[in-house]
Amino acid sequence: MSTTSPLVDETANITGSPYTPSKRVGTPKVLSEYSNAPTPKTPKSRAYSPDTPRRIADYAPNASIALIGMRGSGLSTLAVLASSALGFRVLDADQYFYKVTGLSRAAYKSAHGISQYRQEELQLMKSMLFDNPTGAIIVCGPGAVEGKGREWLAKFAKEHLIIFILRDAEDIQRHLRVFDLRTIQNLIRRAMPAYRRLSNFEYYNASGTSPRKSNYSSSRGDLSPSALALKNVENDFLNLIHGIVKRDDSYDKYKARHSLSSLPLVSRSLTYALSIPLTTLTTLISELGEVDIEADAVEFTIPMSTFCTDVQDLDDTVADRISRQVSVVRRNICLPIIYQVNSYGMHNMDEFRLLDHGLRLGPEYLCVDLEFDIAQIQTLISSKGQTKIIGHYSASEDGDDGWNSPKQWAMVQRAQALGCDILRICKKATCLADNLAAKHFAHRVHSSEEYTISVIAYNTGHLGRMSCYLNSILSPVTHSLVRKLAPGCPSSSFLTVAEAQRATFASFVLDNQFFGIYGNNTSQSLSPAMHEAAFELLGMPHHYNIYTKDSMDDLFELVKDVKFGGASITAPFKTAVIPKMDFLSEEAKAIGAVNTMICLKSPTMDSLLDKSAAGPTVALFGENTDWIGIHTCVQRNLSPVNAVRRRTTGLIVGAGGMARAAAYAFIRLGIKTIVVHNRTRSRAEDLIAHFKILRNGNNRQHEAELPDSRRESESPDRMTDPVFRILDSKKDTWPEDINLPTIIVSCIATKDIDGKCSVDTSLPENWLSSPTGGVVIEAITIIPQAPIKELQINPPPFNCHLVMVANNNSPLGQRHEGSQVSTTNAMNDNLVDLSQIVDKKQFFIFGHNISHSLSPTLHNAGFQELGFPHHYRIHESENVDQTVEEMINRPDFGGASVTFPHKLQIGKLLDTVSEQGQNIGAINTIVVQEANGRRMLHGDNTDWIGIRRCITKSGIQDFSLSSALVLGAGGAARAACYAIQTLGFHELIVINRTLSKATELTSRFSELKTQAFTSLEEADNAVDADIRLIVACIPADDLGEDKIPTGLFSTTGQGVLVEMAYRPQVTGMMTVAQMHSQWKVYRGVDILEEQGYAQFELWTGRQAPVEAMRSALQARLASA
């Protein structure tokens, strides 16, 4: 909360004639064309020196970020969350090790010994760090804190963020399921110093710190308690990263904020900081987390006397406690943090150690006592990063000069010379006159040409309370809960925000005004109740009225009233009012509608900062906040499993003004595929055309602003790259080439007619079949009972935005009145409709870079043919992360296909693994089984079945004297070797560029005679065998026709080539094989089919409908 006012000791005469409606023709001026209120310039801080902590203020926006910490601390999950938001890729040390070596860490140690393993680990760590300097979240392995690993991290830290991730020992032990708690605690204690020395920031991944009650979280549909907790972690971690790294203003640009909210607190007037000691704050955190905190920031003081009984206690244990407390506060009170240390009775050096630790936590502000050693202050400021430094001085009570003391002015000079961002001076009041003196002192500093530093000046004690509400910047306040539950807290004597506000209005510093909602259907608006409640909470004597009008004439009669502050504009005037505006925000211009009008009391944009000053209106400012309601509802309720990614799809129902706001919100969220459904196609086309014009204009402006060297390589911009699609009819099936929507906004205007909705806003069930749920927003104010209803509805966080979040228990997965249910046309008459007797299950393919997978086409055709209500879809992630674990634990999870790189990782989440899966060492199928009334997750492998079935189809039966050659040594090659062993081949030959990987693979199949080579040429020269089978398990691009020796193909009889690559349709290996007339060739698609049929049978217990599945696959391939 913040308001603005003229200075107390200055009288600002309001000039200008009363407002008359604008008669000008043309477009109002856009906000960005005018300068905002000036932001104080801060002198550059002292240059970084190697002796100071490795924190810099200008990390490159695309610089890679490294995460280090104990196993089980959540590094991989945090990496995935961050990568999705930042658009970075994830490099996980474990996956990277396997990708390069073909072996897990344990398998490599077993095969090559610990010494060679250490060498390989360090070499790969160096490659991970320095071969990926940009665009990556790097999850470092255990070798990062050993030997050479430390040197490389130290070098990497000079220009990159390295974040140390901490977690409670109990949570680590619960996750790892090894060792007892005491052992985990000892491991943490021993590793902590090294991790801290190697990192420049840290994040405490605290669990169970949200105050939200269980009945609230459980009602949020797909935001189950675990998902909600993960959402909180996501918000915390991303706020930390964005607070440290300024990414070309992209974070500010895509957050849902109005035009003025991006201004720094020092540029606003009458802002407040909730002041409370950390020990008190943490005892009240559950209560404070559930109430409105009216302040603009929270300042907590760390009492060193409480945390440290003597100098020796300043160790990692104390640092851990502080880190956790800060994490809990940040989680529960979503406000900027002011970090302060109370060192009463302690040494300067001790305080600076805790202040330096505070900078590691990335607070928005940090206080330092200006009377401390200047060199130490300079060292601290030189490594502050993006944290703003508040130079603090508590003036002595001695002396008669009061606020005109030379010492105060000396502190102004010192703070500015040191490079502090803000100066804070406080002094105990001895008389009421001290309050005006404090205000006058701040005014003299601000109006001086010599000083550019922002000043906080107030008095303490009972007599000094007036100065706290007269002070403009971050005045200290308390909260009613603090007074009630911690009456002995030193800050309980401060004013509350409401008390301070009431005092400013009572002192005529601010003027009371009136506002209202203006439209032709506003009689039942909820806006007055919301705004009046806010005014009362904040101590503002304003009023908010309802204006139901058929024309805009009365609006401009209201504007002539000197106490009229502005209005909420609703239908049908949102577009019509635009020509009357003198200024427009960027958002209002982009959407083409105004829903918020502000009366300006001077003809410049600076008067936006004086919104609580009455007087004649001389200009009008138009804003649009509809999109903020939509954007915020999505952000708050979208589970991390549905986080916006490249393939995310959003659906907008309608094409009017609210639909435009929804489209703009989608674009700001980064959604690339936006589907519009509207009864009149031409209106949907108009909406799309509007944003294409906007996009083209932004593209030209964006390109003009780029250096020539960057125009070609610039990555896609969220604002310039959405793809729009139109669905004309609810009878249309959802397009197969795009994901089902996880974000839906219904923008159909409705009326209540005899208790029923005037318009059918229902949606087809197949449009609402996202297996991971999502967010549905009904963007209408009055909902008599809209057909899209009956999805679980939360209490509305905004007056006109009801959030409905789907999960397995909601009608997203059920039929409901008014919805349209897809039918199975291909179902035979003699089949039972299984959709009536079988629970709908969700099936997935888990992997990375699988957006073009053919598996959904194959399996969904099978489900449809047999009348199953199931659905199979893609879930793409870089590793087996929290989102995968969340999906397989859903009650409606039916099973999954698993592909690279998840085949070796998924086993940790399963209860049992088949013998084939264990022998192959890779899982490609998850099956849900029931055993003794318990749900079990079983892992299997059908890759080998697909390969074997193709070989069997060739008609060749006797391989007892023949050899088989496998090209590659990864997961598919392991399945091929297992199939070869079951077919009774005499010899197995494995070729791989890394001989150790080929040798390790052959060692798994000791029943066969084996040989290993590094190239086809080497094998051709050395092998004297009758090769009747070749299985190629490497990318087709790696092997051209000219690199394949024809001598490897048996010329004495039949043979089989299994080409595992899907693309291209004809590979070099296939071309050479086809030169031999008796050789039969099977493509990757053939293997996909056969192993897919085996998966289908494992999941359903029914024979796969091969013809229907194959026909669907062939049709998909033909259309590609």
PDB file of C-alpha atoms in Angstrom, residues 9-146:
ATOM      1  CA  ASP A   9       5.736  22.197   5.076  1.00  0.00           C
ATOM      2  CA  GLU A  10       4.981  23.155   1.501  1.00  0.00           C
ATOM      3  CA  THR A  11       1.617  24.261   0.175  1.00  0.00           C
ATOM      4  CA  ALA A  12       1.031  22.989  -3.342  1.00  0.00           C
ATOM      5  CA  ASN A  13      -1.472  25.199  -5.134  1.00  0.00           C
ATOM      6  CA  ILE A  14      -3.538  23.224  -7.611  1.00  0.00           C
ATOM      7  CA  THR A  15      -3.518  25.023 -10.892  1.00  0.00           C
ATOM      8  CA  GLY A  16      -5.402  24.559 -14.089  1.00  0.00           C
ATOM      9  CA  SER A  17      -9.016  25.014 -15.190  1.00  0.00           C
ATOM     10  CA  PRO A  18     -11.781  22.527 -14.412  1.00  0.00           C
ATOM     11  CA  TYR A  19     -11.797  19.480 -16.666  1.00  0.00           C
ATOM     12  CA  THR A  20     -13.816  19.496 -19.859  1.00  0.00           C
ATOM     13  CA  PRO A  21     -14.096  16.416 -22.101  1.00  0.00           C
ATOM     14  CA  SER A  22     -11.429  16.236 -24.749  1.00  0.00           C
ATOM     15  CA  LYS A  23     -12.477  17.112 -28.273  1.00  0.00           C
ATOM     16  CA  ARG A  24      -9.181  16.146 -29.839  1.00  0.00           C
ATOM     17  CA  VAL A  25      -9.034  13.523 -32.529  1.00  0.00           C
ATOM     18  CA  GLY A  26      -6.344  10.880 -32.432  1.00  0.00           C
ATOM     19  CA  THR A  27      -4.679   8.485 -30.062  1.00  0.00           C
ATOM     20  CA  PRO A  28      -4.005   9.417 -26.439  1.00  0.00           C
ATOM     21  CA  LYS A  29      -0.391   9.589 -25.430  1.00  0.00           C
ATOM     22  CA  VAL A  30       1.019   6.356 -24.088  1.00  0.00           C
ATOM     23  CA  LEU A  31       2.523   6.227 -20.623  1.00  0.00           C
ATOM     24  CA  SER A  32       5.996   5.201 -21.776  1.00  0.00           C
ATOM     25  CA  GLU A  33       6.286   8.370 -23.838  1.00  0.00           C
ATOM     26  CA  TYR A  34       6.551  10.370 -20.640  1.00  0.00           C
ATOM     27  CA  SER A  35       9.099  10.121 -17.882  1.00  0.00           C
ATOM     28  CA  ASN A  36       7.959   8.714 -14.575  1.00  0.00           C
ATOM     29  CA  ALA A  37       8.860  10.357 -11.296  1.00  0.00           C
ATOM     30  CA  PRO A  38      12.635  10.670 -11.106  1.00  0.00           C
ATOM     31  CA  THR A  39      14.445   7.828  -9.393  1.00  0.00           C
ATOM     32  CA  PRO A  40      17.357   8.963  -7.212  1.00  0.00           C
ATOM     33  CA  LYS A  41      20.713   8.201  -8.719  1.00  0.00           C
ATOM     34  CA  THR A  42      23.112   6.273  -6.565  1.00  0.00           C
ATOM     35  CA  PRO A  43      26.855   6.777  -6.872  1.00  0.00           C
ATOM     36  CA  LYS A  44      28.757   3.733  -8.037  1.00  0.00           C
ATOM     37  CA  SER A  45      30.002   1.540  -5.239  1.00  0.00           C
ATOM     38  CA  ARG A  46      33.629   0.629  -4.823  1.00  0.00           C
ATOM     39  CA  ALA A  47      34.993  -1.804  -7.371  1.00  0.00           C
ATOM     40  CA  TYR A  48      34.911  -5.488  -6.512  1.00  0.00           C
ATOM     41  CA  SER A  49      38.112  -6.891  -5.117  1.00  0.00           C
ATOM     42  CA  PRO A  50      39.130 -10.561  -4.879  1.00  0.00           C
ATOM     43  CA  ASP A  51      39.042 -10.324  -1.086  1.00  0.00           C
ATOM     44  CA  THR A  52      35.345  -9.587  -1.019  1.00  0.00           C
ATOM     45  CA  PRO A  53      32.563 -12.162  -1.483  1.00  0.00           C
ATOM     46  CA  ARG A  54      31.919 -13.222  -5.066  1.00  0.00           C
ATOM     47  CA  ARG A  55      28.778 -11.185  -5.688  1.00  0.00           C
ATOM     48  CA  ILE A  56      28.447  -8.764  -8.545  1.00  0.00           C
ATOM     49  CA  ALA A  57      25.655  -6.417  -9.575  1.00  0.00           C
ATOM     50  CA  ASP A  58      25.647  -7.208 -13.277  1.00  0.00           C
ATOM     51  CA  TYR A  59      25.368 -10.933 -13.925  1.00  0.00           C
ATOM     52  CA  ALA A  60      24.614 -11.405 -17.613  1.00  0.00           C
ATOM     53  CA  PRO A  61      20.870 -12.030 -18.095  1.00  0.00           C
ATOM     54  CA  ASN A  62      21.549 -15.298 -19.918  1.00  0.00           C
ATOM     55  CA  ALA A  63      24.461 -16.434 -17.724  1.00  0.00           C
ATOM     56  CA  SER A  64      24.134 -20.044 -16.613  1.00  0.00           C
ATOM     57  CA  ILE A  65      23.310 -20.717 -12.964  1.00  0.00           C
ATOM     58  CA  ALA A  66      24.902 -23.502 -10.928  1.00  0.00           C
ATOM     59  CA  LEU A  67      23.183 -25.222  -8.002  1.00  0.00           C
ATOM     60  CA  ILE A  68      25.190 -27.036  -5.326  1.00  0.00           C
ATOM     61  CA  GLY A  69      24.185 -28.828  -2.154  1.00  0.00           C
ATOM     62  CA  MET A  70      23.596 -32.139  -0.436  1.00  0.00           C
ATOM     63  CA  ARG A  71      21.768 -34.906  -2.258  1.00  0.00           C
ATOM     64  CA  GLY A  72      18.103 -34.840  -1.364  1.00  0.00           C
ATOM     65  CA  SER A  73      18.012 -31.051  -0.975  1.00  0.00           C
ATOM     66  CA  GLY A  74      15.791 -30.599  -4.034  1.00  0.00           C
ATOM     67  CA  LEU A  75      18.399 -29.354  -6.527  1.00  0.00           C
ATOM     68  CA  SER A  76      16.911 -31.178  -9.520  1.00  0.00           C
ATOM     69  CA  THR A  77      13.364 -30.041  -8.801  1.00  0.00           C
ATOM     70  CA  LEU A  78      14.443 -26.429  -8.310  1.00  0.00           C
ATOM     71  CA  ALA A  79      16.415 -26.614 -11.556  1.00  0.00           C
ATOM     72  CA  VAL A  80      13.337 -27.736 -13.472  1.00  0.00           C
ATOM     73  CA  LEU A  81      11.181 -25.017 -11.912  1.00  0.00           C
ATOM     74  CA  ALA A  82      13.745 -22.344 -12.745  1.00  0.00           C
ATOM     75  CA  SER A  83      14.420 -23.610 -16.255  1.00  0.00           C
ATOM     76  CA  SER A  84      10.746 -23.434 -17.157  1.00  0.00           C
ATOM     77  CA  ALA A  85      10.450 -19.825 -16.016  1.00  0.00           C
ATOM     78  CA  LEU A  86      13.774 -18.611 -17.418  1.00  0.00           C
ATOM     79  CA  GLY A  87      13.707 -20.586 -20.648  1.00  0.00           C
ATOM     80  CA  PHE A  88      16.981 -22.288 -19.725  1.00  0.00           C
ATOM     81  CA  ARG A  89      17.898 -25.931 -20.250  1.00  0.00           C
ATOM     82  CA  VAL A  90      18.713 -28.237 -17.331  1.00  0.00           C
ATOM     83  CA  LEU A  91      22.083 -29.952 -17.069  1.00  0.00           C
ATOM     84  CA  ASP A  92      21.956 -32.487 -14.259  1.00  0.00           C
ATOM     85  CA  ALA A  93      25.307 -33.996 -13.263  1.00  0.00           C
ATOM     86  CA  ASP A  94      23.892 -37.516 -12.935  1.00  0.00           C
ATOM     87  CA  GLN A  95      22.199 -37.396 -16.331  1.00  0.00           C
ATOM     88  CA  TYR A  96      25.220 -35.751 -17.921  1.00  0.00           C
ATOM     89  CA  PHE A  97      27.468 -38.499 -16.537  1.00  0.00           C
ATOM     90  CA  TYR A  98      25.242 -41.181 -17.996  1.00  0.00           C
ATOM     91  CA  LYS A  99      24.832 -39.385 -21.311  1.00  0.00           C
ATOM     92  CA  VAL A 100      28.584 -39.177 -21.844  1.00  0.00           C
ATOM     93  CA  THR A 101      29.711 -42.493 -20.346  1.00  0.00           C
ATOM     94  CA  GLY A 102      26.636 -44.629 -20.929  1.00  0.00           C
ATOM     95  CA  LEU A 103      26.816 -45.793 -17.328  1.00  0.00           C
ATOM     96  CA  SER A 104      25.370 -44.705 -14.037  1.00  0.00           C
ATOM     97  CA  ARG A 105      27.826 -43.522 -11.393  1.00  0.00           C
ATOM     98  CA  ALA A 106      27.541 -46.778  -9.482  1.00  0.00           C
ATOM     99  CA  ALA A 107      28.014 -48.899 -12.598  1.00  0.00           C
ATOM    100  CA  TYR A 108      31.034 -46.861 -13.665  1.00  0.00           C
ATOM    101  CA  LYS A 109      32.671 -47.204 -10.252  1.00  0.00           C
ATOM    102  CA  SER A 110      32.083 -50.941 -10.351  1.00  0.00           C
ATOM    103  CA  ALA A 111      33.500 -51.290 -13.866  1.00  0.00           C
ATOM    104  CA  HIS A 112      36.469 -48.903 -13.661  1.00  0.00           C
ATOM    105  CA  GLY A 113      37.291 -48.322 -10.026  1.00  0.00           C
ATOM    106  CA  ILE A 114      37.014 -45.278  -7.806  1.00  0.00           C
ATOM    107  CA  SER A 115      40.157 -43.547  -9.091  1.00  0.00           C
ATOM    108  CA  GLN A 116      39.094 -43.497 -12.736  1.00  0.00           C
ATOM    109  CA  TYR A 117      35.562 -42.573 -11.676  1.00  0.00           C
ATOM    110  CA  ARG A 118      36.872 -39.475  -9.870  1.00  0.00           C
ATOM    111  CA  GLN A 119      38.855 -38.422 -12.922  1.00  0.00           C
ATOM    112  CA  GLU A 120      35.887 -38.883 -15.224  1.00  0.00           C
ATOM    113  CA  GLU A 121      33.546 -37.016 -12.844  1.00  0.00           C
ATOM    114  CA  LEU A 122      35.867 -34.015 -12.586  1.00  0.00           C
ATOM    115  CA  GLN A 123      36.419 -33.872 -16.327  1.00  0.00           C
ATOM    116  CA  LEU A 124      32.674 -33.950 -16.970  1.00  0.00           C
ATOM    117  CA  MET A 125      32.062 -31.300 -14.329  1.00  0.00           C
ATOM    118  CA  LYS A 126      34.540 -29.000 -16.054  1.00  0.00           C
ATOM    119  CA  SER A 127      32.800 -29.632 -19.351  1.00  0.00           C
ATOM    120  CA  MET A 128      29.366 -28.977 -17.839  1.00  0.00           C
ATOM    121  CA  LEU A 129      30.435 -25.631 -16.407  1.00  0.00           C
ATOM    122  CA  PHE A 130      32.631 -24.139 -19.093  1.00  0.00           C
ATOM    123  CA  ASP A 131      31.034 -25.612 -22.205  1.00  0.00           C
ATOM    124  CA  ASN A 132      27.691 -24.182 -21.096  1.00  0.00           C
ATOM    125  CA  PRO A 133      28.358 -20.588 -19.983  1.00  0.00           C
ATOM    126  CA  THR A 134      24.876 -19.383 -20.965  1.00  0.00           C
ATOM    127  CA  GLY A 135      21.291 -20.552 -20.911  1.00  0.00           C
ATOM    128  CA  ALA A 136      21.605 -23.469 -18.485  1.00  0.00           C
ATOM    129  CA  ILE A 137      20.669 -24.430 -14.935  1.00  0.00           C
ATOM    130  CA  ILE A 138      23.531 -26.703 -13.897  1.00  0.00           C
ATOM    131  CA  VAL A 139      22.955 -29.187 -11.072  1.00  0.00           C
ATOM    132  CA  CYS A 140      26.413 -30.018  -9.771  1.00  0.00           C
ATOM    133  CA  GLY A 141      27.289 -33.440  -8.409  1.00  0.00           C
ATOM    134  CA  PRO A 142      29.175 -34.378  -5.234  1.00  0.00           C
ATOM    135  CA  GLY A 143      32.569 -33.845  -6.874  1.00  0.00           C
ATOM    136  CA  ALA A 144      31.954 -30.089  -6.980  1.00  0.00           C
ATOM    137  CA  VAL A 145      33.345 -29.580  -3.498  1.00  0.00           C
ATOM    138  CA  GLU A 146      36.406 -31.773  -3.891  1.00  0.00           C
TER     139      GLU A 146
END
